[in-house]
C-alpha atoms as a printed R data frame, in Angstrom:
    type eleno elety resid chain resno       x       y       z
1   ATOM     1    CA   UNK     A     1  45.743   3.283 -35.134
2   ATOM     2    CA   UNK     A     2  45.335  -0.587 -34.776
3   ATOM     3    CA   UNK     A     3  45.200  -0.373 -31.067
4   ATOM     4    CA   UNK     A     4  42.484   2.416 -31.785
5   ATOM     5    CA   UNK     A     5  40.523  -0.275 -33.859
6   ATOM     6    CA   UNK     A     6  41.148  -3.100 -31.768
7   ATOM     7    CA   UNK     A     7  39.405  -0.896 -28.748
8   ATOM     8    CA   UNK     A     8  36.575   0.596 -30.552
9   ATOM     9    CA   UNK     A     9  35.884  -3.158 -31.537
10  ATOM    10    CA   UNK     A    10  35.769  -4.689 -28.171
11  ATOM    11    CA   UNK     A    11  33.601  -1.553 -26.853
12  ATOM    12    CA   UNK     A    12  31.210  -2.718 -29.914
13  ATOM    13    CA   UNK     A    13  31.258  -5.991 -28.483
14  ATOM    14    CA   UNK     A    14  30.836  -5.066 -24.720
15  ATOM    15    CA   UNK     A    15  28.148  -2.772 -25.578
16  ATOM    16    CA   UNK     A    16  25.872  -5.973 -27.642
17  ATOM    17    CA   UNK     A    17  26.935  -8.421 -24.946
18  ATOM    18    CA   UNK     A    18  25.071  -5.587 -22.502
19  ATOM    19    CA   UNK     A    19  22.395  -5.015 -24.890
20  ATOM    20    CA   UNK     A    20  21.771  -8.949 -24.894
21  ATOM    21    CA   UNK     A    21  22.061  -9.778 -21.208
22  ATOM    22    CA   UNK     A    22  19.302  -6.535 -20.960
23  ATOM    23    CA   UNK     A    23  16.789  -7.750 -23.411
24  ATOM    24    CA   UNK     A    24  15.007 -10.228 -21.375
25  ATOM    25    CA   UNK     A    25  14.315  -7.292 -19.046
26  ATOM    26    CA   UNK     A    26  13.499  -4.583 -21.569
27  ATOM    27    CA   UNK     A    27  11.654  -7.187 -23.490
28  ATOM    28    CA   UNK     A    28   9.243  -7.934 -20.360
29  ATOM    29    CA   UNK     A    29   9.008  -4.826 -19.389
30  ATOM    30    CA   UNK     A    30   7.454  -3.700 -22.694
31  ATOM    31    CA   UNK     A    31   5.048  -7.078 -22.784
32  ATOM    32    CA   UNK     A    32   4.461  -7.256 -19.331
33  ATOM    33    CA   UNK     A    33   4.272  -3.650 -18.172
34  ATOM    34    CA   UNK     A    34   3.934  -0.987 -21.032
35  ATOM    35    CA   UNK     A    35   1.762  -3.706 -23.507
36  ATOM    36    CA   UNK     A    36  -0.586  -3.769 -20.508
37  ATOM    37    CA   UNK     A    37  -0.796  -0.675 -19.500
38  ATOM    38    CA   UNK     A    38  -1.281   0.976 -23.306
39  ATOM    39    CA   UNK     A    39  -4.356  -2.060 -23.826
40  ATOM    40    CA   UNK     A    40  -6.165  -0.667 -20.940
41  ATOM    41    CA   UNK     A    41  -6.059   3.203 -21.923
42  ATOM    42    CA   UNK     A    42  -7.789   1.896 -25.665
43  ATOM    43    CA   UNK     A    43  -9.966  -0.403 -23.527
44  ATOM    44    CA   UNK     A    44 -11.057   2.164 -21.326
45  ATOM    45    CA   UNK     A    45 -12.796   4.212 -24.426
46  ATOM    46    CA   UNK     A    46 -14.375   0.632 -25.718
47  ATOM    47    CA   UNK     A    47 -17.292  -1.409 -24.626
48  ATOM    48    CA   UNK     A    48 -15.238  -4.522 -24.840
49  ATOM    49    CA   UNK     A    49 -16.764  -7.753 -23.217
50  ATOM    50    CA   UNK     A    50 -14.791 -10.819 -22.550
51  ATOM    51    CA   UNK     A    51 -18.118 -13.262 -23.489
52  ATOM    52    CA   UNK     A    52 -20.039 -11.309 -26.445
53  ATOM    53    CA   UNK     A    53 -16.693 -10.851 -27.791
54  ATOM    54    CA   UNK     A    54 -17.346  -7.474 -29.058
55  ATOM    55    CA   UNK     A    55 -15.320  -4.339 -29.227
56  ATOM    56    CA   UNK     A    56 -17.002  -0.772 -30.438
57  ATOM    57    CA   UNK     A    57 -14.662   2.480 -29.523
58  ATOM    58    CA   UNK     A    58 -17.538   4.376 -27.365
59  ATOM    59    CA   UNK     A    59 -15.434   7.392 -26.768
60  ATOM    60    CA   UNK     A    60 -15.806   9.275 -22.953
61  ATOM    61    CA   UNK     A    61 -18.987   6.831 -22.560
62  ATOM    62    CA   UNK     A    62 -17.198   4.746 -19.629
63  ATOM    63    CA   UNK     A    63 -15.810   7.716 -18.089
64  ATOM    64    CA   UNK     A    64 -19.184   9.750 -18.214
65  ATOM    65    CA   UNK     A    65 -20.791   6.552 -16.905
66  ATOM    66    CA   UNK     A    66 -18.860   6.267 -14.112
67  ATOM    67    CA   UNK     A    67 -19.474   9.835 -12.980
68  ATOM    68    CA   UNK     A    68 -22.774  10.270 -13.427
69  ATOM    69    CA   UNK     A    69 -24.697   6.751 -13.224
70  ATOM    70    CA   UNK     A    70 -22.656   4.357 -10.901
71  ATOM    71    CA   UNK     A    71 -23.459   4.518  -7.585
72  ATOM    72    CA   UNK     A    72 -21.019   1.585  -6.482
73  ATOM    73    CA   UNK     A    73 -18.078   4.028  -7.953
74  ATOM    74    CA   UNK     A    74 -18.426   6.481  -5.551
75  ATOM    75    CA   UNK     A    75 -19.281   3.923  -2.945
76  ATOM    76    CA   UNK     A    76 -15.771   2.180  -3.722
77  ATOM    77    CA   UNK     A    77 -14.082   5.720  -3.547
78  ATOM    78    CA   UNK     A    78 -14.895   6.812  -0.382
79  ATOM    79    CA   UNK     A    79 -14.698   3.338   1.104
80  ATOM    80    CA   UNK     A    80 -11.173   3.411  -0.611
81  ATOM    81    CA   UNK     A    81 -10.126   6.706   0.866
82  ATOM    82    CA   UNK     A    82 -11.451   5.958   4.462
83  ATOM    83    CA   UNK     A    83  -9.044   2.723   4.398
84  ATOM    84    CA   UNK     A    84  -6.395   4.071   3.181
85  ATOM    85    CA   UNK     A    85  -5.673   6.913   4.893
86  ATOM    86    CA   UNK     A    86  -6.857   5.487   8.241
87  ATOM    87    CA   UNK     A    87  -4.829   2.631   8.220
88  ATOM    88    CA   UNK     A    88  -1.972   4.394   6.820
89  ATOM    89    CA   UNK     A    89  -1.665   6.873   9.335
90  ATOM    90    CA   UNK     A    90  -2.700   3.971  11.920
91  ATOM    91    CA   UNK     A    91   0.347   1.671  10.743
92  ATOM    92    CA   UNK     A    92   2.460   4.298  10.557
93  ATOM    93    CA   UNK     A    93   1.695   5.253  14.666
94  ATOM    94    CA   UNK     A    94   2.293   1.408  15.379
95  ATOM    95    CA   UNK     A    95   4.909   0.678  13.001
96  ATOM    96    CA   UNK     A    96   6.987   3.100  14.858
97  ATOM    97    CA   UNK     A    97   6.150   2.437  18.330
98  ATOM    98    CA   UNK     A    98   7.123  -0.433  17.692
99  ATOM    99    CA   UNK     A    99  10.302   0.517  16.569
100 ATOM   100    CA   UNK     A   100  10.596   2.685  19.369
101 ATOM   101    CA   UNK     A   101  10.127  -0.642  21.683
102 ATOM   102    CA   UNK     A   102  12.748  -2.772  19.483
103 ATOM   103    CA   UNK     A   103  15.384  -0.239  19.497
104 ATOM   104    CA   UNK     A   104  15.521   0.054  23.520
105 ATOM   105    CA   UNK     A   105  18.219  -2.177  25.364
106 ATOM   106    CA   UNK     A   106  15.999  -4.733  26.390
107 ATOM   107    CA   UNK     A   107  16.713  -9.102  26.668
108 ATOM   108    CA   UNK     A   108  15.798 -11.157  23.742
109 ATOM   109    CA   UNK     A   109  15.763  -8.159  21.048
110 ATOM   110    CA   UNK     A   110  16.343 -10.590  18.530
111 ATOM   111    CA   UNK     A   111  13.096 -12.374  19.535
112 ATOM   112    CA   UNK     A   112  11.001  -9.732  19.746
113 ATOM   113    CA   UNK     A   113  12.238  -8.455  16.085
114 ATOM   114    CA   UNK     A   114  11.307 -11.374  14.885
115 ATOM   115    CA   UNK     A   115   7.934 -11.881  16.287
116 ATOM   116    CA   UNK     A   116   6.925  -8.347  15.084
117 ATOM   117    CA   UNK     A   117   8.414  -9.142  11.695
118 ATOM   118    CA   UNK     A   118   6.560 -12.633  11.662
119 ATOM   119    CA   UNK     A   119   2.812 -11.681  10.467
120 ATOM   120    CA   UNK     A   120   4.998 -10.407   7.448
121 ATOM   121    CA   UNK     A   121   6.007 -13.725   6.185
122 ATOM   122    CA   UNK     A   122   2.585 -15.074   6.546
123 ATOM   123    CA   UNK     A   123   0.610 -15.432   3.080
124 ATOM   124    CA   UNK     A   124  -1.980 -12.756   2.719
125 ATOM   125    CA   UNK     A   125  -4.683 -15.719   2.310
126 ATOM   126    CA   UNK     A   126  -3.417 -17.367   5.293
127 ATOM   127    CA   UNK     A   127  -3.624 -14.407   7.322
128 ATOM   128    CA   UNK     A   128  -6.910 -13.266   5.834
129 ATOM   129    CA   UNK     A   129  -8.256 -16.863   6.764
130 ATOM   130    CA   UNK     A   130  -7.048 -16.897  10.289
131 ATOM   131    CA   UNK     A   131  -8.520 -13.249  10.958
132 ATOM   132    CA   UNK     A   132 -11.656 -14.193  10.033
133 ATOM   133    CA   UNK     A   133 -11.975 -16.943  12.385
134 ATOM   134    CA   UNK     A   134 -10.761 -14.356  14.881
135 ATOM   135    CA   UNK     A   135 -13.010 -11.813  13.793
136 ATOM   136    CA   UNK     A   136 -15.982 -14.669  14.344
137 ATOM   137    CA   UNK     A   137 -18.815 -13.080  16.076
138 ATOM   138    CA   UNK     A   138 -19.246 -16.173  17.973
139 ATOM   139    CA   UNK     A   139 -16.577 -18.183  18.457
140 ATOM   140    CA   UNK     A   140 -13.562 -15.698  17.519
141 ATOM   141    CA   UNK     A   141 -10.890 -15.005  19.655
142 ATOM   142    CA   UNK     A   142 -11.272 -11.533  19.163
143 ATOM   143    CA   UNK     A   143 -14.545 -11.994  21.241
144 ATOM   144    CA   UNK     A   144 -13.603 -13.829  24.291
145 ATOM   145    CA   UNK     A   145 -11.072 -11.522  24.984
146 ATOM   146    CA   UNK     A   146 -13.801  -9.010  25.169
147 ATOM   147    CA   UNK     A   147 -16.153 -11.398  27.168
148 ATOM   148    CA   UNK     A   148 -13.153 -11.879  29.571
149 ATOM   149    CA   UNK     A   149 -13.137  -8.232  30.624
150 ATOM   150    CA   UNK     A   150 -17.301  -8.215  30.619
151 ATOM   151    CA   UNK     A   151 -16.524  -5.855  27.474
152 ATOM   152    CA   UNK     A   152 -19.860  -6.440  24.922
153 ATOM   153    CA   UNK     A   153 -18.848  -8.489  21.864
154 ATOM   154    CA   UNK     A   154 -18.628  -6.977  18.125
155 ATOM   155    CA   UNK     A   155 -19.919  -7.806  14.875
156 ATOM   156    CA   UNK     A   156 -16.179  -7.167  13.249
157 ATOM   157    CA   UNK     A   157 -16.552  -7.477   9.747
158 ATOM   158    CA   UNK     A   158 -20.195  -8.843   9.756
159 ATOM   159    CA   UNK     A   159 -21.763  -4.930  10.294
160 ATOM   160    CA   UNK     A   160 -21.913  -2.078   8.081
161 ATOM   161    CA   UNK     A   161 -20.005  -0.073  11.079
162 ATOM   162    CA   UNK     A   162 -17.621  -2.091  11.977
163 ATOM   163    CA   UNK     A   163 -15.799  -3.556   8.977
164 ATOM   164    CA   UNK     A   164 -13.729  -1.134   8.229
165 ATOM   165    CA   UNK     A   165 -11.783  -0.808  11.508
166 ATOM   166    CA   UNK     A   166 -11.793  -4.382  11.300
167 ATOM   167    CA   UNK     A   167  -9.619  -4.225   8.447
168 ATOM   168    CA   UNK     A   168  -7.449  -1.289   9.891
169 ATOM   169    CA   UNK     A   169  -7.042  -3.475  12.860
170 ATOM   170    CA   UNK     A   170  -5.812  -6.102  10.713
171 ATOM   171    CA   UNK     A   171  -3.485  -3.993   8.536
172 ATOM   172    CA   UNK     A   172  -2.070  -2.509  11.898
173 ATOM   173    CA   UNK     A   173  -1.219  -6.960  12.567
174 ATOM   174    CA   UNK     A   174   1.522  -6.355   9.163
175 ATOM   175    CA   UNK     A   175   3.178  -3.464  10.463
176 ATOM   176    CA   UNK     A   176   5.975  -5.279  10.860
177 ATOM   177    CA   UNK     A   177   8.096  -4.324   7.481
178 ATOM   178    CA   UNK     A   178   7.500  -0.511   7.949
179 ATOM   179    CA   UNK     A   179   8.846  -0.962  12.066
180 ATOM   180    CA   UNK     A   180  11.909  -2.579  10.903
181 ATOM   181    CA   UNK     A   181  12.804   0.264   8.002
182 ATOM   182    CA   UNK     A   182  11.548   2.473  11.023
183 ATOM   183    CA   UNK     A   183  14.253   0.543  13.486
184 ATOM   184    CA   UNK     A   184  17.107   1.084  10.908
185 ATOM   185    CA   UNK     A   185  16.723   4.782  10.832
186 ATOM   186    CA   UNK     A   186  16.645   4.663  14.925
187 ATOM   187    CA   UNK     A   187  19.638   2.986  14.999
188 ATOM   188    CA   UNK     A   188  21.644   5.779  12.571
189 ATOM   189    CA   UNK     A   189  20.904   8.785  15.058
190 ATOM   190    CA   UNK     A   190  23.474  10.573  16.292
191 ATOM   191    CA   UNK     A   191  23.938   9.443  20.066
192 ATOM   192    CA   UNK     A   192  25.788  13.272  20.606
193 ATOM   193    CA   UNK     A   193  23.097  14.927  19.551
194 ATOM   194    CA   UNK     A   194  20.537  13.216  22.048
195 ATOM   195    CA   UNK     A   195  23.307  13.694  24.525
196 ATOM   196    CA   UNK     A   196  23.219  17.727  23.285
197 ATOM   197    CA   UNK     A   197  19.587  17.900  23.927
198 ATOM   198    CA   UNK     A   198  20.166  16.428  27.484
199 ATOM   199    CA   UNK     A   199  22.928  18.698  28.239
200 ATOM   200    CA   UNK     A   200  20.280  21.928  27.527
201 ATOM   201    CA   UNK     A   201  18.289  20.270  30.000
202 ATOM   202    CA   UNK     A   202  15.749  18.646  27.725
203 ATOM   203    CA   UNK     A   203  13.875  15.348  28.809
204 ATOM   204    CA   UNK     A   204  12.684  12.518  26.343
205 ATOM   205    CA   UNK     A   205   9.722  14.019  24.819
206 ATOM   206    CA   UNK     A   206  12.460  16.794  23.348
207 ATOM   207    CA   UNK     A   207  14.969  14.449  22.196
208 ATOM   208    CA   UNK     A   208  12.377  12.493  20.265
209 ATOM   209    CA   UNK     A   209  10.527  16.210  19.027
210 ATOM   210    CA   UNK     A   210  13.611  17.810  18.278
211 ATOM   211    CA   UNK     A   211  16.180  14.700  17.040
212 ATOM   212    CA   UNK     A   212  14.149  11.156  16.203
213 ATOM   213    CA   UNK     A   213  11.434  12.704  14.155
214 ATOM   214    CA   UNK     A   214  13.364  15.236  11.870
215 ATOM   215    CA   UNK     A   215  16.304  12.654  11.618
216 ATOM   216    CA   UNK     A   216  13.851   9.926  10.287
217 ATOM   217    CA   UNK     A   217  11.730  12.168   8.601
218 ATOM   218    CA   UNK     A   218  12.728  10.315   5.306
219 ATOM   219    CA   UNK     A   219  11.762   6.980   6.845
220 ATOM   220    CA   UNK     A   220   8.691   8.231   8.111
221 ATOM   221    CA   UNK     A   221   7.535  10.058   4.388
222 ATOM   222    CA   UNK     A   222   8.557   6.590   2.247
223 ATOM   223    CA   UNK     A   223   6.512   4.932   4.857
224 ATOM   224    CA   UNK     A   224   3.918   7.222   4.246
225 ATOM   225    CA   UNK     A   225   3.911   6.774   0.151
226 ATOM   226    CA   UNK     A   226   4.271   3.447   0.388
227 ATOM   227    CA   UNK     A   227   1.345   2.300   2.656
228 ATOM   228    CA   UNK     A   228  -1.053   4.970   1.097
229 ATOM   229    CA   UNK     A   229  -0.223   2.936  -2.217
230 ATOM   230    CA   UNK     A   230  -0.426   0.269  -0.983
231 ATOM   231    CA   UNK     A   231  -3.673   0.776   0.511
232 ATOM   232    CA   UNK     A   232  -5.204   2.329  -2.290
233 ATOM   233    CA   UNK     A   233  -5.018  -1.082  -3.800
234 ATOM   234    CA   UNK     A   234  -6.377  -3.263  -0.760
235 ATOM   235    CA   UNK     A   235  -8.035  -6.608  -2.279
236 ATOM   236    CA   UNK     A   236  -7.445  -9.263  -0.882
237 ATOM   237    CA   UNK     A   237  -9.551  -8.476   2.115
238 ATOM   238    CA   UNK     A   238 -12.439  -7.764   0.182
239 ATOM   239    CA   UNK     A   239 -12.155 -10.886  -2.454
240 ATOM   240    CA   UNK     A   240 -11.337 -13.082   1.225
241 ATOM   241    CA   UNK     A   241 -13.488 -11.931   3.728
242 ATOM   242    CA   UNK     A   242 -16.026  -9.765   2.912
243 ATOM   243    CA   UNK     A   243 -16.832  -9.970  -0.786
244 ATOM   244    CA   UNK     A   244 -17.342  -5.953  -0.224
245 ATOM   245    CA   UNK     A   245 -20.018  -6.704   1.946
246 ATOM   246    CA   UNK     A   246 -21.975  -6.158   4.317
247 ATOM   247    CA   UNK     A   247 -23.650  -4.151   2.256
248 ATOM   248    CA   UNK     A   248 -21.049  -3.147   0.266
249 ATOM   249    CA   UNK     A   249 -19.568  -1.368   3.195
250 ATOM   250    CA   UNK     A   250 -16.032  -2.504   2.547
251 ATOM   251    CA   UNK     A   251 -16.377  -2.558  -1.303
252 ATOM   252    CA   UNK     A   252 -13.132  -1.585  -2.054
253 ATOM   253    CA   UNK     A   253 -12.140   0.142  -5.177
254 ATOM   254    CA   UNK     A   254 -10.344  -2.703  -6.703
255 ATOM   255    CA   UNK     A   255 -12.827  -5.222  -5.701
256 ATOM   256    CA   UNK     A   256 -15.060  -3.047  -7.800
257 ATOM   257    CA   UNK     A   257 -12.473  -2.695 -10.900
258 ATOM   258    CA   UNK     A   258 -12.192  -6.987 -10.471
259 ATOM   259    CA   UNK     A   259 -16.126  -7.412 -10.026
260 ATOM   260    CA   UNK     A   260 -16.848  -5.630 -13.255
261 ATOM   261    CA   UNK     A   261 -13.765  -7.117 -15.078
262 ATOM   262    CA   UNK     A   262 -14.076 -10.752 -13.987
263 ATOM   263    CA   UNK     A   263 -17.819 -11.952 -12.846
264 ATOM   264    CA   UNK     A   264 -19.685  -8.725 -15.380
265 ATOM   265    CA   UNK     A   265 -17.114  -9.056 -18.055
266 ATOM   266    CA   UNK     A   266 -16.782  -5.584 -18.968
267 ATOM   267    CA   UNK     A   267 -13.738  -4.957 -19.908
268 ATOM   268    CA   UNK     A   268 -13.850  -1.747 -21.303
269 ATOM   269    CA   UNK     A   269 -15.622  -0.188 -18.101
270 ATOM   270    CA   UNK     A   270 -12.792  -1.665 -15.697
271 ATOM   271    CA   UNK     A   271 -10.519  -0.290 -17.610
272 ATOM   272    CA   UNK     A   272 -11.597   2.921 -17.749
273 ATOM   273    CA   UNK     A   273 -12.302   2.554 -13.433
274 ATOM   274    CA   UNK     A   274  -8.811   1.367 -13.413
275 ATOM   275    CA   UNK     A   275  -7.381   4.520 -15.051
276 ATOM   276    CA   UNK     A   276  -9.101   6.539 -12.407
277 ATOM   277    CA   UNK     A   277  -7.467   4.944  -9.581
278 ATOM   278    CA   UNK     A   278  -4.180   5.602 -11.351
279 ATOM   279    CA   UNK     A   279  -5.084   9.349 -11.484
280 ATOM   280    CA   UNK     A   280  -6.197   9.327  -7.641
281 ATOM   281    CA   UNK     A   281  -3.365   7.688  -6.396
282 ATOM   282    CA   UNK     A   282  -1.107  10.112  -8.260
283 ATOM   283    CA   UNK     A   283  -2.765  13.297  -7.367
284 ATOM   284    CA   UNK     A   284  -2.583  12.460  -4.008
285 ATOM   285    CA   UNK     A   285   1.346  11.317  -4.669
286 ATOM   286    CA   UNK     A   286   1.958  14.191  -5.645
287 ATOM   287    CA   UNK     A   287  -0.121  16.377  -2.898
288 ATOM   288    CA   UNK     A   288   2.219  14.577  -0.061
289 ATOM   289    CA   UNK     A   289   5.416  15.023  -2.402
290 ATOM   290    CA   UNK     A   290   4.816  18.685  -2.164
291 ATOM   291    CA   UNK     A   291   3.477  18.800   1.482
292 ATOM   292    CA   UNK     A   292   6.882  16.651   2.432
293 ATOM   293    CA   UNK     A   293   9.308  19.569   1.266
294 ATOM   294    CA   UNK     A   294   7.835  21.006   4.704
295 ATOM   295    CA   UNK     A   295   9.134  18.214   6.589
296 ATOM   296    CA   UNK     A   296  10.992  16.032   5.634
297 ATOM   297    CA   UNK     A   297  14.843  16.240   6.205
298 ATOM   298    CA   UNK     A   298  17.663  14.768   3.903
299 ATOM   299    CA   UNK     A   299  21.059  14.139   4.999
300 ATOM   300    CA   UNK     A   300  22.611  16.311   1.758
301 ATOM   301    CA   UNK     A   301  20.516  19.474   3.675
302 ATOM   302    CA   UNK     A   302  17.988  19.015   0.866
């Protein structure tokens, strides 16, 4: 019986030494995260502005506002989706050609890893800065090489047309973290199964069809989720380079939730903008969730 107490005490005491070394985390997570996140959805039904100071609850007014009167909203969408799903699928292509490339027997593999990994490291303002002297209508890089093949020069992100596969060019440059994740599944195929495929008589194409694709189908669907995310929430480009311009022809979404939050101060309206994005980027989470159980192929036969 004392041996019974003596245990039940010390769980006690494991279980508030685990509840203490926790808190920090649970505590930021409900400041930093859920605080946050609840402020915005009451924002979002306010006309709350930073200067005047004044908060009224306006009901569905942002929301109705948005749909029906703002222009630069659906400008920002379809701006938003274009990106995102063109450099997605664009990275994705790269990412794991590159892979491809990395994973053959080849001298200096390490090299080459890391020079593909490289534009990773770089700071996103560093790398927007250095793009846009390459992008430079004038004097960019970009530009000479074109000149050097008598190709004619481009505008880049200084015309309506070009801008965004400026930017898609440039998100294709950081394709380096998705080719290594890409390179790790390469590396875990089966060799006898490629050798199987060989044996029936089938050539490269096959063994990549019918062995490297449904092996790293995982690979290739958290890719997938992870750049469409990711580029659902491009800004830095837009705040950097191209201040949504020319024209507002890269006025990405966020850039739009940040312009009304930050230079209008309205609050309430961003929020409400920002609340939308959340339900896009689900739906569409969701929509490739579904459309992976086609697919995608787990290990566990899943």
């Amino acid at each position: 019986m004392g041996a019974r107490k003596k245990t039940t005490r010390f769980a006690r005491k494991e279980h508030l030494a685990g509840y203490l070394f926790t808190l920090p985390a649970i505590l930021g997570l409900l400041v930093w995260t859920i605080g946050p996140i609840v402020a915005s959805l009451v924002l979002s039904f306010t006309d709350y502005q930073v200067i005047a100071d004044t908060i009224n609850w306006i009901g569905f007014d942002n929301y109705i506002t948005i749909f029906t009167e703002d222009l630069y909203f659906k400008q920002a969408l379809v701006v938003t989706l274009y990106f995102a799903f063109a450099s997605t699928a664009a990275t994705l292509v790269a990412a794991l050609l590159i892979a491809l490339l990395m994973n053959m027997k080849i001298k200096g593999q390490g090299l080459w890893r890391t020079l593909f990994y490289l534009p990773v490291l770089v700071p996103a303002v560093a790398a927007n800065i250095l793009w846009m002297w390459l992008f430079n209508p004038e004097f960019g890089l970009l530009n000479g090489i074109l000149r050097f093949f008598g190709l004619p020069a481009s505008m880049w992100i200084y015309d309506e047309a070009s801008v965004i596969p400026s930017l898609i060019l440039l998100s294709i440059w950081g394709c380096g973290g998705a080719a290594l994740i890409f390179l790790a599944g390469l590396q875990e195929i089966p060799k006898d199964q490629l050798e199987a495929v060989e044996l029936d008589g089938g050539n490269a194409w096959h063994q990549f069809r019918f062995v490297t694709i449904p092996t790293i189908s995982p690979i290739i669907f958290f890719n997938l989720i992870m750049g469409l995310i990711g580029a659902f929430q491009t800004f830095n480009q837009a705040y950097i380079m191209t201040e949504g311009g020319p024209n507002n022809a890269s006025l990405f979404y966020v850039y739009l939730i940040y312009r009304e939050a930050f230079v209008h101060s309205n609050m309430g309206y961003a929020s409400a903008l920002a609340w939308i994005l959340f339900l896009v980027v689900s739906l569409f989470t969701v929509l490739i969730f579904r459309w992976g159980k086609g697919w995608v192929f787990y290990g566990g036969g899943k």
